[in-house]
Coordinates of C-alpha atoms in Angstrom, one line a residue:
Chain L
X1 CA 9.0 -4.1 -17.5
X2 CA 7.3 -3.6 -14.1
X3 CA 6.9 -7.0 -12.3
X4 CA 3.0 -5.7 -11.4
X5 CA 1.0 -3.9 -14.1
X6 CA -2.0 -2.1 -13.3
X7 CA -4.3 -0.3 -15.7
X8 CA -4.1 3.4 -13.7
X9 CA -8.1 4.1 -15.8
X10 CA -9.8 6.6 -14.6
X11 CA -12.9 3.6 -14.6
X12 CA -16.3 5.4 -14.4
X13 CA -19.5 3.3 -14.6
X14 CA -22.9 3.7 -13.3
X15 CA -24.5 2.6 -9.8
X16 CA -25.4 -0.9 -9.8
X17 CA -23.0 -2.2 -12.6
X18 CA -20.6 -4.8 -12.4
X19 CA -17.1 -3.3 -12.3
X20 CA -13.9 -5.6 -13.2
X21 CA -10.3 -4.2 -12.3
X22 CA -7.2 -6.4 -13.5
X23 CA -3.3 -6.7 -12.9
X24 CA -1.1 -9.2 -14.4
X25 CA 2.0 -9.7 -13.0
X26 CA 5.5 -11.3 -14.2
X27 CA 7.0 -13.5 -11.3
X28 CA 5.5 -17.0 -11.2
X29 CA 6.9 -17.3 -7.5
X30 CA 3.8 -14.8 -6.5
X31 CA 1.7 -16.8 -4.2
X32 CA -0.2 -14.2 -2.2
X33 CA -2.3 -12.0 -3.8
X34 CA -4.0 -8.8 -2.4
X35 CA -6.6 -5.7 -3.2
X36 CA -6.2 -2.8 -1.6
X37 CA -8.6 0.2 -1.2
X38 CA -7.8 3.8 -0.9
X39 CA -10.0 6.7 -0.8
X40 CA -8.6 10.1 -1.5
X41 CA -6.3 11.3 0.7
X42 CA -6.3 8.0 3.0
X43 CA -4.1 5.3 3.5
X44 CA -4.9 2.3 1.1
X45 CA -7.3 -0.6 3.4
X46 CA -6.9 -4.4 2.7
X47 CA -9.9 -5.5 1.0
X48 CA -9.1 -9.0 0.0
X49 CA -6.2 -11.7 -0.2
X50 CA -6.5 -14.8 -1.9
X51 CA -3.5 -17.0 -1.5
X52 CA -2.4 -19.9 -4.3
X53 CA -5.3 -19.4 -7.5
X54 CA -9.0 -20.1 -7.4
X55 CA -11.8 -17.5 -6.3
X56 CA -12.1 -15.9 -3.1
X57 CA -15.5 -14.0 -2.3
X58 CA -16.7 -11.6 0.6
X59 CA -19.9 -9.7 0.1
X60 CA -19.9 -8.1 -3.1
X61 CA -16.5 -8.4 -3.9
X62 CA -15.0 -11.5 -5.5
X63 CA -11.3 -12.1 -6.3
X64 CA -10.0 -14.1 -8.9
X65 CA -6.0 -15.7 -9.6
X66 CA -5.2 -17.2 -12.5
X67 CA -2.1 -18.1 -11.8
X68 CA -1.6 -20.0 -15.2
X69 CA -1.9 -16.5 -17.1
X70 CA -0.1 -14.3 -14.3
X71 CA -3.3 -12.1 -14.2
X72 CA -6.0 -11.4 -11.1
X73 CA -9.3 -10.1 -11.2
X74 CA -11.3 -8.1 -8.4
X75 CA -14.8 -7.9 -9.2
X76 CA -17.8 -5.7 -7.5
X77 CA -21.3 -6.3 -8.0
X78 CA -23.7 -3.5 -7.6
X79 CA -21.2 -1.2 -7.4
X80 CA -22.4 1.8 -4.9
X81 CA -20.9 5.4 -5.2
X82 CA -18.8 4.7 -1.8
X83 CA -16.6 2.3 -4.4
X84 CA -15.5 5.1 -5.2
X85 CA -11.8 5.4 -4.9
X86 CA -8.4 3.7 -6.1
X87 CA -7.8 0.2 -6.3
X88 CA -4.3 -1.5 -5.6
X89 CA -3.5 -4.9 -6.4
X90 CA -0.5 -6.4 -4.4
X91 CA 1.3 -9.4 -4.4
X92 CA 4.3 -11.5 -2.7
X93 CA 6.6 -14.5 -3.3
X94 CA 6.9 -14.5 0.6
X95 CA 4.4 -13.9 3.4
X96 CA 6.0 -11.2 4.7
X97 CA 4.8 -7.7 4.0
X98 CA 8.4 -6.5 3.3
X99 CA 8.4 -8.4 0.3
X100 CA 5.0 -7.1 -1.0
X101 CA 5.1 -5.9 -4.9
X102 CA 2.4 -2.9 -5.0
X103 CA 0.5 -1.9 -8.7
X104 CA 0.3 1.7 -9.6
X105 CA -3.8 1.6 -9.1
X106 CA -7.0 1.6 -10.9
X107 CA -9.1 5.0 -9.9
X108 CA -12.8 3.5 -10.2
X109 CA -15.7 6.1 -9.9
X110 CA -19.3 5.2 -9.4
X111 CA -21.8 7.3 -10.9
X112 CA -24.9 7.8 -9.0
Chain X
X1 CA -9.0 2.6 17.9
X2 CA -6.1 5.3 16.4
X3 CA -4.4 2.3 14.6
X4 CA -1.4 4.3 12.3
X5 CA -1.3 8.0 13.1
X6 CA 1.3 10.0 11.1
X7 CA 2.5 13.6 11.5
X8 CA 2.7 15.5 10.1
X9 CA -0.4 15.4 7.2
X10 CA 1.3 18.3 5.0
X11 CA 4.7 19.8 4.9
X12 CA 6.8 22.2 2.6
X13 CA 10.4 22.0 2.4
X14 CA 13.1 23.5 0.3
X15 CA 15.8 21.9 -1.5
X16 CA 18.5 20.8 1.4
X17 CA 16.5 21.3 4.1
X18 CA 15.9 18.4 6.9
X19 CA 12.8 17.1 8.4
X20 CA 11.3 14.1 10.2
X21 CA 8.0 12.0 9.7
X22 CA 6.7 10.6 12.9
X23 CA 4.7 7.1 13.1
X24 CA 3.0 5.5 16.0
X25 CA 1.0 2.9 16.1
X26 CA -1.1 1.8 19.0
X27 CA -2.1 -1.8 17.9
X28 CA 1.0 -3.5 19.7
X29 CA 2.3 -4.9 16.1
X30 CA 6.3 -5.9 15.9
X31 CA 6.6 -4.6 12.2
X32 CA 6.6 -1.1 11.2
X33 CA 7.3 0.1 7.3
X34 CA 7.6 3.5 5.3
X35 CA 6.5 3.6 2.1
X36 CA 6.5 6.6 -0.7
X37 CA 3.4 6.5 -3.3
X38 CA 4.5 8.3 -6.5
X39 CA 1.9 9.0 -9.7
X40 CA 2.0 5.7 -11.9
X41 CA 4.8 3.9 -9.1
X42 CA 2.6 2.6 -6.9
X43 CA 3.8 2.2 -2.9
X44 CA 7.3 2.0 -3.2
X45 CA 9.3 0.1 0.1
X46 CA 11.6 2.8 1.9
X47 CA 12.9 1.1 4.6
X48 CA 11.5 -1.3 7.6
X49 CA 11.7 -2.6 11.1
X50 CA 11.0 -6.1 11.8
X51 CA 11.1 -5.4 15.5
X52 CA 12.2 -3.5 17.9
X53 CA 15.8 -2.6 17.6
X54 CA 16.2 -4.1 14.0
X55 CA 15.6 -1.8 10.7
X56 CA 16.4 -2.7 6.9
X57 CA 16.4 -1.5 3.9
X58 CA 13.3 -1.3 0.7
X59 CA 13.6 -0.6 -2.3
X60 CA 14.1 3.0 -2.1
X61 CA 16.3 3.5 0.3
X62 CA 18.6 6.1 -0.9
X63 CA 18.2 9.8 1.0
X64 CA 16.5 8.0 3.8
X65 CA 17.3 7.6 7.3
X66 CA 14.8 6.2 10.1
X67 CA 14.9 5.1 13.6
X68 CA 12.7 2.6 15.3
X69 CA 12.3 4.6 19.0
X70 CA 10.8 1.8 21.1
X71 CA 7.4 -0.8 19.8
X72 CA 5.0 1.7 18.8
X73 CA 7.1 4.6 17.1
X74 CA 8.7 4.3 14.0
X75 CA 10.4 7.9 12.2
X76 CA 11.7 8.6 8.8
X77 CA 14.3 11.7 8.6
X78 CA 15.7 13.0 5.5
X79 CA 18.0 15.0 5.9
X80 CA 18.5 16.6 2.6
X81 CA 15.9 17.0 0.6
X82 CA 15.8 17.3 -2.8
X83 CA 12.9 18.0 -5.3
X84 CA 12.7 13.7 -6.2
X85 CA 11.6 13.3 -3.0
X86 CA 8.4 15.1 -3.3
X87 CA 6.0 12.7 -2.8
X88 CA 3.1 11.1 -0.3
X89 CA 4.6 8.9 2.6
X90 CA 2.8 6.3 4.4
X91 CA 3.8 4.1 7.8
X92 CA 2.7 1.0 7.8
X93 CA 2.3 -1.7 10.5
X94 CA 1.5 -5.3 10.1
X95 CA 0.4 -8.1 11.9
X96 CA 0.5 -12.0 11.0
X97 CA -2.5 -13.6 9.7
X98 CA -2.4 -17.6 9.6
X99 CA -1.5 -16.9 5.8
X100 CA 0.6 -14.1 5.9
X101 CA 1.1 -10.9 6.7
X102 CA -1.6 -8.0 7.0
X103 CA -0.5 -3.9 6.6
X104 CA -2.6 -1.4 8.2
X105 CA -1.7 2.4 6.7
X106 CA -1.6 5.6 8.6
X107 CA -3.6 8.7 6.6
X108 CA -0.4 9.6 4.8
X109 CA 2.1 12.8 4.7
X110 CA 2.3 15.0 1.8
X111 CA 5.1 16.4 1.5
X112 CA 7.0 19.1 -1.4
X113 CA 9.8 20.1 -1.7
X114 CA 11.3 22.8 -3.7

C-alpha cells in the first residue's frame, strides 16, 4: 500500500464549478501537508501548505486536513480553464523537503 | 528570475549508453534534489545535496550518480542506462520557510531510453 494515495482522474467539470481533489495518506506522523500544481510539460508549483489540521485558504483555493481520517482536501471555487492541469498532494513527517512523500496526481480539466 | 533551469529538455539514449542532466539554480538556495516522475509514481527522491559539498541518497537511488559542482549547480549522470530509467527528471531547490521547507522545480528533462 502506497503511504499517499491519490485518485490520478482525468477530473473534467465546467467553468465556474466547484472542483474537490483528495489524498489520504497512511503515516499518522505527517504533519505538513502540501498541493502542488503542474501544467503540462512544467515543473509542479507550490500552491498551498497547511501544517498540523484545520483549513487553510488563499484566493480561491482552500485546503483542508483532517488529520483524524488521514485524508486532505484542496478545493477551487469558480474554477477557470487556466486550473487546468495536474494536481499533486505532498506531505512530510519532517520539515525538510528530503523527506517529502509525493501522490501520483489528479489531472483536473476545466471546460470552458 | 531563471529560478531552476535544466538541460537538457529532451534526450534519446540507447540501452548502456551514459549521459548527464545539468541543474543550476540562480536563487542562492543551500539544497538541491533530483527527482524522477513516472505514470501513477508520482515524484520519486533520486538523490540530494543538503549543501555544498554534501550529497545523499532518495529513494531511488540505484543507477544514479550526481555531483554537487559548487552552490548553484547540481548534475545527475547515469552512466548506464537502461530502458527502467526512461522517465521525466526534475531538479529541485528549496529554501526554508518559518514552517518548513519550500521546492521550486526546473521545467523537467524527458528522457528515453531504448
Amino acid at each position: 500500500q502506497k503511504e499517499v494515495e491519490q485518485d490520478p482522474g482525468p477530473l473534467s467539470v465546467p467553468e465556474g464549478a466547484i472542483v474537490s481533489l483528495n489524498c489520504t495518506y497512511s503515516n499518522s506522523a505527517f504533519q505538513y501537508f502540501m498541493w502542488y500544481r503542474q501544467y503540462s510539460r512544467k515543473g509542479p508549483e507550490l500552491l498551498m501548505y497547511t501544517y498540523s489540521s484545520g483549513n487553510k485558504e488563499d484566493g480561491r483555493f482552500t485546503a483542508q486536513v483532517d488529520k483524524s481520517s488521514k485524508y486532505i482536501s484542496l478545493f477551487i471555487r469558480d474554477s477557470q480553464p487556466s486550473d487546468s492541469a495536474t494536481y499533486l498532494c505532498a506531505m512530510s513527517a519532517y520539515s525538510s523537503a528530503s523527506k517529502i512523500i509525493f501522490g501520483s496526481g489528479t489531472r483536473l480539466s476545466i471546460r470552458p | 528570475n531563471a529560478g531552476v533551469t535544466q538541460t537538457p529538455k529532451f534526450q534519446v539514449l540507447k540501452t548502456g549508453q551514459s549521459m548527464t542532466l545539468q541543474c543550476a539554480q540562480d536563487m542562492n538556495h543551500n539544497s538541491m534534489y533530483w527527482y524522477r516522475q513516472d505514470p501513477g509514481m508520482g515524484l520519486r527522491l533520486i538523490y540530494y545535496s543538503a549543501s555544498e559539498g554534501t550529497t545523499d541518497k532518495g529513494e531511488v537511488p540505484n543507477g544514479y550518480n550526481v555531483s554537487r559542482l559548487n552552490k548553484r549547480e547540481f548534475s545527475l549522470r547515469l552512466e548506464s542506462a537502461a530502458p527502467s530509467q526512461t522517465s521525466v527528471y526534475f531538479c529541485a531547490s528549496s529554501e526554508a520557510t518559518p514552517v518548513s521547507e519550500k521546492l521550486f522545480f526546473g521545467s523537467g528533462t524527458q528522457l528515453s531510453v531504448l
